Amino acid sequence: MVLAARDDRPCLAIPPAAGLADPVALCARARDLLEREAATELVCDVGDVGRPDLGTVEVLARVRLTAARLGCSVWLRHASGDLVDLLALVGLRSALPLEVRREAKEREEPGGVEEEGDAGDPAA
């Protein structure tokens, strides 16, 4: 599942070396954010996570469990392809859905008319 980004939800920044981070402290911070803002959703910004590993997955799973105990959901923001693949490998891809920012489509140039050859040019 993918959710379009909204800026009104609390956001927990996951540190670059999430696998070495203190999961208890991150879960306490997640709980504080959710309770203080009376939120039902928490965004985990994982954009700074370098090379995700099973430690990263453990931290995210614990934060997700903390939020679930409060009746809240968790969304991942700026997840790398490696992190998404790792979450799928361990079976947590659906438990930690992705948030994406929808980029406005760049205005495309209207289709041009191909230049025709000069009537005096020999056919190729």
mmCIF file of C-alpha atoms in Angstrom:
data_model
loop_
_atom_site.group_PDB
_atom_site.id
_atom_site.type_symbol
_atom_site.label_atom_id
_atom_site.label_comp_id
_atom_site.label_asym_id
_atom_site.label_seq_id
_atom_site.Cartn_x
_atom_site.Cartn_y
_atom_site.Cartn_z
ATOM 1 C CA MET A 1 0.000 0.000 0.000
ATOM 2 C CA VAL A 2 1.222 3.503 -0.785
ATOM 3 C CA LEU A 3 -0.027 6.698 0.816
ATOM 4 C CA ALA A 4 0.363 10.193 -0.555
ATOM 5 C CA ALA A 5 2.400 12.443 1.724
ATOM 6 C CA ARG A 6 0.716 14.703 4.257
ATOM 7 C CA ASP A 7 2.592 17.089 6.489
ATOM 8 C CA ASP A 8 0.163 17.048 9.420
ATOM 9 C CA ARG A 9 1.392 13.748 10.889
ATOM 10 C CA PRO A 10 4.212 13.386 13.419
ATOM 11 C CA CYS A 11 7.506 12.230 11.942
ATOM 12 C CA LEU A 12 10.213 10.142 13.595
ATOM 13 C CA ALA A 13 13.623 10.388 11.931
ATOM 14 C CA ILE A 14 15.390 7.034 11.896
ATOM 15 C CA PRO A 15 19.167 7.493 12.339
ATOM 16 C CA PRO A 16 21.665 6.520 9.613
ATOM 17 C CA ALA A 17 22.933 3.489 11.538
ATOM 18 C CA ALA A 18 19.492 2.398 12.690
ATOM 19 C CA GLY A 19 20.700 -1.106 13.461
ATOM 20 C CA LEU A 20 23.028 0.337 16.082
ATOM 21 C CA ALA A 21 20.435 2.734 17.487
ATOM 22 C CA ASP A 22 18.726 2.173 20.807
ATOM 23 C CA PRO A 23 15.332 0.713 19.854
ATOM 24 C CA VAL A 24 13.935 1.411 23.332
ATOM 25 C CA ALA A 25 14.739 5.130 22.991
ATOM 26 C CA LEU A 26 13.257 5.289 19.470
ATOM 27 C CA CYS A 27 10.091 3.540 20.642
ATOM 28 C CA ALA A 28 9.798 5.965 23.567
ATOM 29 C CA ARG A 29 10.185 8.866 21.137
ATOM 30 C CA ALA A 30 7.525 7.344 18.839
ATOM 31 C CA ARG A 31 5.147 6.897 21.781
ATOM 32 C CA ASP A 32 5.777 10.496 22.900
ATOM 33 C CA LEU A 33 5.085 11.875 19.408
ATOM 34 C CA LEU A 34 1.863 9.906 19.023
ATOM 35 C CA GLU A 35 0.516 10.732 22.478
ATOM 36 C CA ARG A 36 1.549 14.406 22.454
ATOM 37 C CA GLU A 37 -0.074 15.061 19.083
ATOM 38 C CA ALA A 38 -3.002 12.672 19.625
ATOM 39 C CA ALA A 39 -2.137 11.208 16.233
ATOM 40 C CA THR A 40 -3.330 7.987 14.662
ATOM 41 C CA GLU A 41 -0.455 7.733 12.179
ATOM 42 C CA LEU A 42 3.308 8.058 12.521
ATOM 43 C CA VAL A 43 5.717 8.647 9.676
ATOM 44 C CA CYS A 44 9.200 7.159 9.989
ATOM 45 C CA ASP A 45 11.645 9.046 7.802
ATOM 46 C CA VAL A 46 14.208 6.442 6.756
ATOM 47 C CA GLY A 47 15.940 8.615 4.164
ATOM 48 C CA ASP A 48 19.163 8.817 6.192
ATOM 49 C CA VAL A 49 19.480 5.054 6.640
ATOM 50 C CA GLY A 50 22.628 4.100 4.736
ATOM 51 C CA ARG A 51 22.776 0.349 4.212
ATOM 52 C CA PRO A 52 19.738 -1.227 5.824
ATOM 53 C CA ASP A 53 20.313 -4.478 7.670
ATOM 54 C CA LEU A 54 18.367 -6.740 10.018
ATOM 55 C CA GLY A 55 19.070 -4.294 12.840
ATOM 56 C CA THR A 56 17.254 -1.631 10.832
ATOM 57 C CA VAL A 57 14.344 -4.011 10.330
ATOM 58 C CA GLU A 58 14.255 -4.760 14.067
ATOM 59 C CA VAL A 59 14.107 -1.070 14.962
ATOM 60 C CA LEU A 60 11.309 -0.435 12.462
ATOM 61 C CA ALA A 61 9.376 -3.501 13.625
ATOM 62 C CA ARG A 62 9.622 -2.367 17.250
ATOM 63 C CA VAL A 63 8.457 1.151 16.387
ATOM 64 C CA ARG A 64 5.589 -0.366 14.403
ATOM 65 C CA LEU A 65 4.635 -2.558 17.376
ATOM 66 C CA THR A 66 4.752 0.428 19.749
ATOM 67 C CA ALA A 67 2.440 2.385 17.451
ATOM 68 C CA ALA A 68 0.084 -0.583 17.042
ATOM 69 C CA ARG A 69 -0.221 -0.879 20.821
ATOM 70 C CA LEU A 70 -1.502 2.700 20.792
ATOM 71 C CA GLY A 71 -3.929 1.932 17.963
ATOM 72 C CA CYS A 72 -1.806 3.786 15.405
ATOM 73 C CA SER A 73 -0.246 2.939 12.055
ATOM 74 C CA VAL A 74 3.257 3.606 10.734
ATOM 75 C CA TRP A 75 4.292 4.769 7.268
ATOM 76 C CA LEU A 76 7.807 4.873 5.835
ATOM 77 C CA ARG A 77 9.042 8.004 4.087
ATOM 78 C CA HIS A 78 12.029 8.098 1.695
ATOM 79 C CA ALA A 79 12.614 4.340 1.823
ATOM 80 C CA SER A 80 15.427 3.113 -0.414
ATOM 81 C CA GLY A 81 14.968 0.201 -2.769
ATOM 82 C CA ASP A 82 17.321 -1.861 -0.603
ATOM 83 C CA LEU A 83 15.178 -1.266 2.476
ATOM 84 C CA VAL A 84 11.979 -2.101 0.617
ATOM 85 C CA ASP A 85 13.567 -5.321 -0.685
ATOM 86 C CA LEU A 86 14.792 -6.273 2.801
ATOM 87 C CA LEU A 87 11.357 -5.664 4.329
ATOM 88 C CA ALA A 88 9.810 -7.848 1.621
ATOM 89 C CA LEU A 89 12.392 -10.578 2.277
ATOM 90 C CA VAL A 90 11.535 -10.766 5.986
ATOM 91 C CA GLY A 91 7.773 -10.494 5.380
ATOM 92 C CA LEU A 92 7.230 -6.991 6.775
ATOM 93 C CA ARG A 93 6.603 -5.111 3.546
ATOM 94 C CA SER A 94 2.832 -4.913 4.078
ATOM 95 C CA ALA A 95 3.204 -4.116 7.802
ATOM 96 C CA LEU A 96 5.315 -1.042 7.005
ATOM 97 C CA PRO A 97 3.676 0.669 4.025
ATOM 98 C CA LEU A 98 5.380 3.405 2.037
ATOM 99 C CA GLU A 99 4.495 7.042 1.836
ATOM 100 C CA VAL A 100 5.340 8.743 -1.435
ATOM 101 C CA ARG A 101 5.346 12.336 -2.498
ATOM 102 C CA ARG A 102 3.488 12.742 -5.708
ATOM 103 C CA GLU A 103 5.552 14.918 -8.003
ATOM 104 C CA ALA A 104 3.641 17.237 -10.253
ATOM 105 C CA LYS A 105 4.138 16.092 -13.812
ATOM 106 C CA GLU A 106 6.474 18.284 -15.694
ATOM 107 C CA ARG A 107 4.725 20.009 -18.490
ATOM 108 C CA GLU A 108 5.427 18.148 -21.665
ATOM 109 C CA GLU A 109 6.173 20.016 -24.816
ATOM 110 C CA PRO A 110 3.446 19.592 -27.404
ATOM 111 C CA GLY A 111 4.280 17.145 -30.140
ATOM 112 C CA GLY A 112 6.103 18.855 -32.961
ATOM 113 C CA VAL A 113 5.678 18.429 -36.643
ATOM 114 C CA GLU A 114 8.512 16.553 -38.218
ATOM 115 C CA GLU A 115 10.338 18.554 -40.796
ATOM 116 C CA GLU A 116 9.573 17.312 -44.254
ATOM 117 C CA GLY A 117 12.269 17.059 -46.844
ATOM 118 C CA ASP A 118 12.495 19.532 -49.699
ATOM 119 C CA ALA A 119 10.433 18.436 -52.693
ATOM 120 C CA GLY A 120 13.620 18.697 -54.770
ATOM 121 C CA ASP A 121 15.506 16.237 -52.489
ATOM 122 C CA PRO A 122 15.866 12.719 -53.846
ATOM 123 C CA ALA A 123 13.930 10.080 -51.940
ATOM 124 C CA ALA A 124 16.067 8.031 -49.611
#
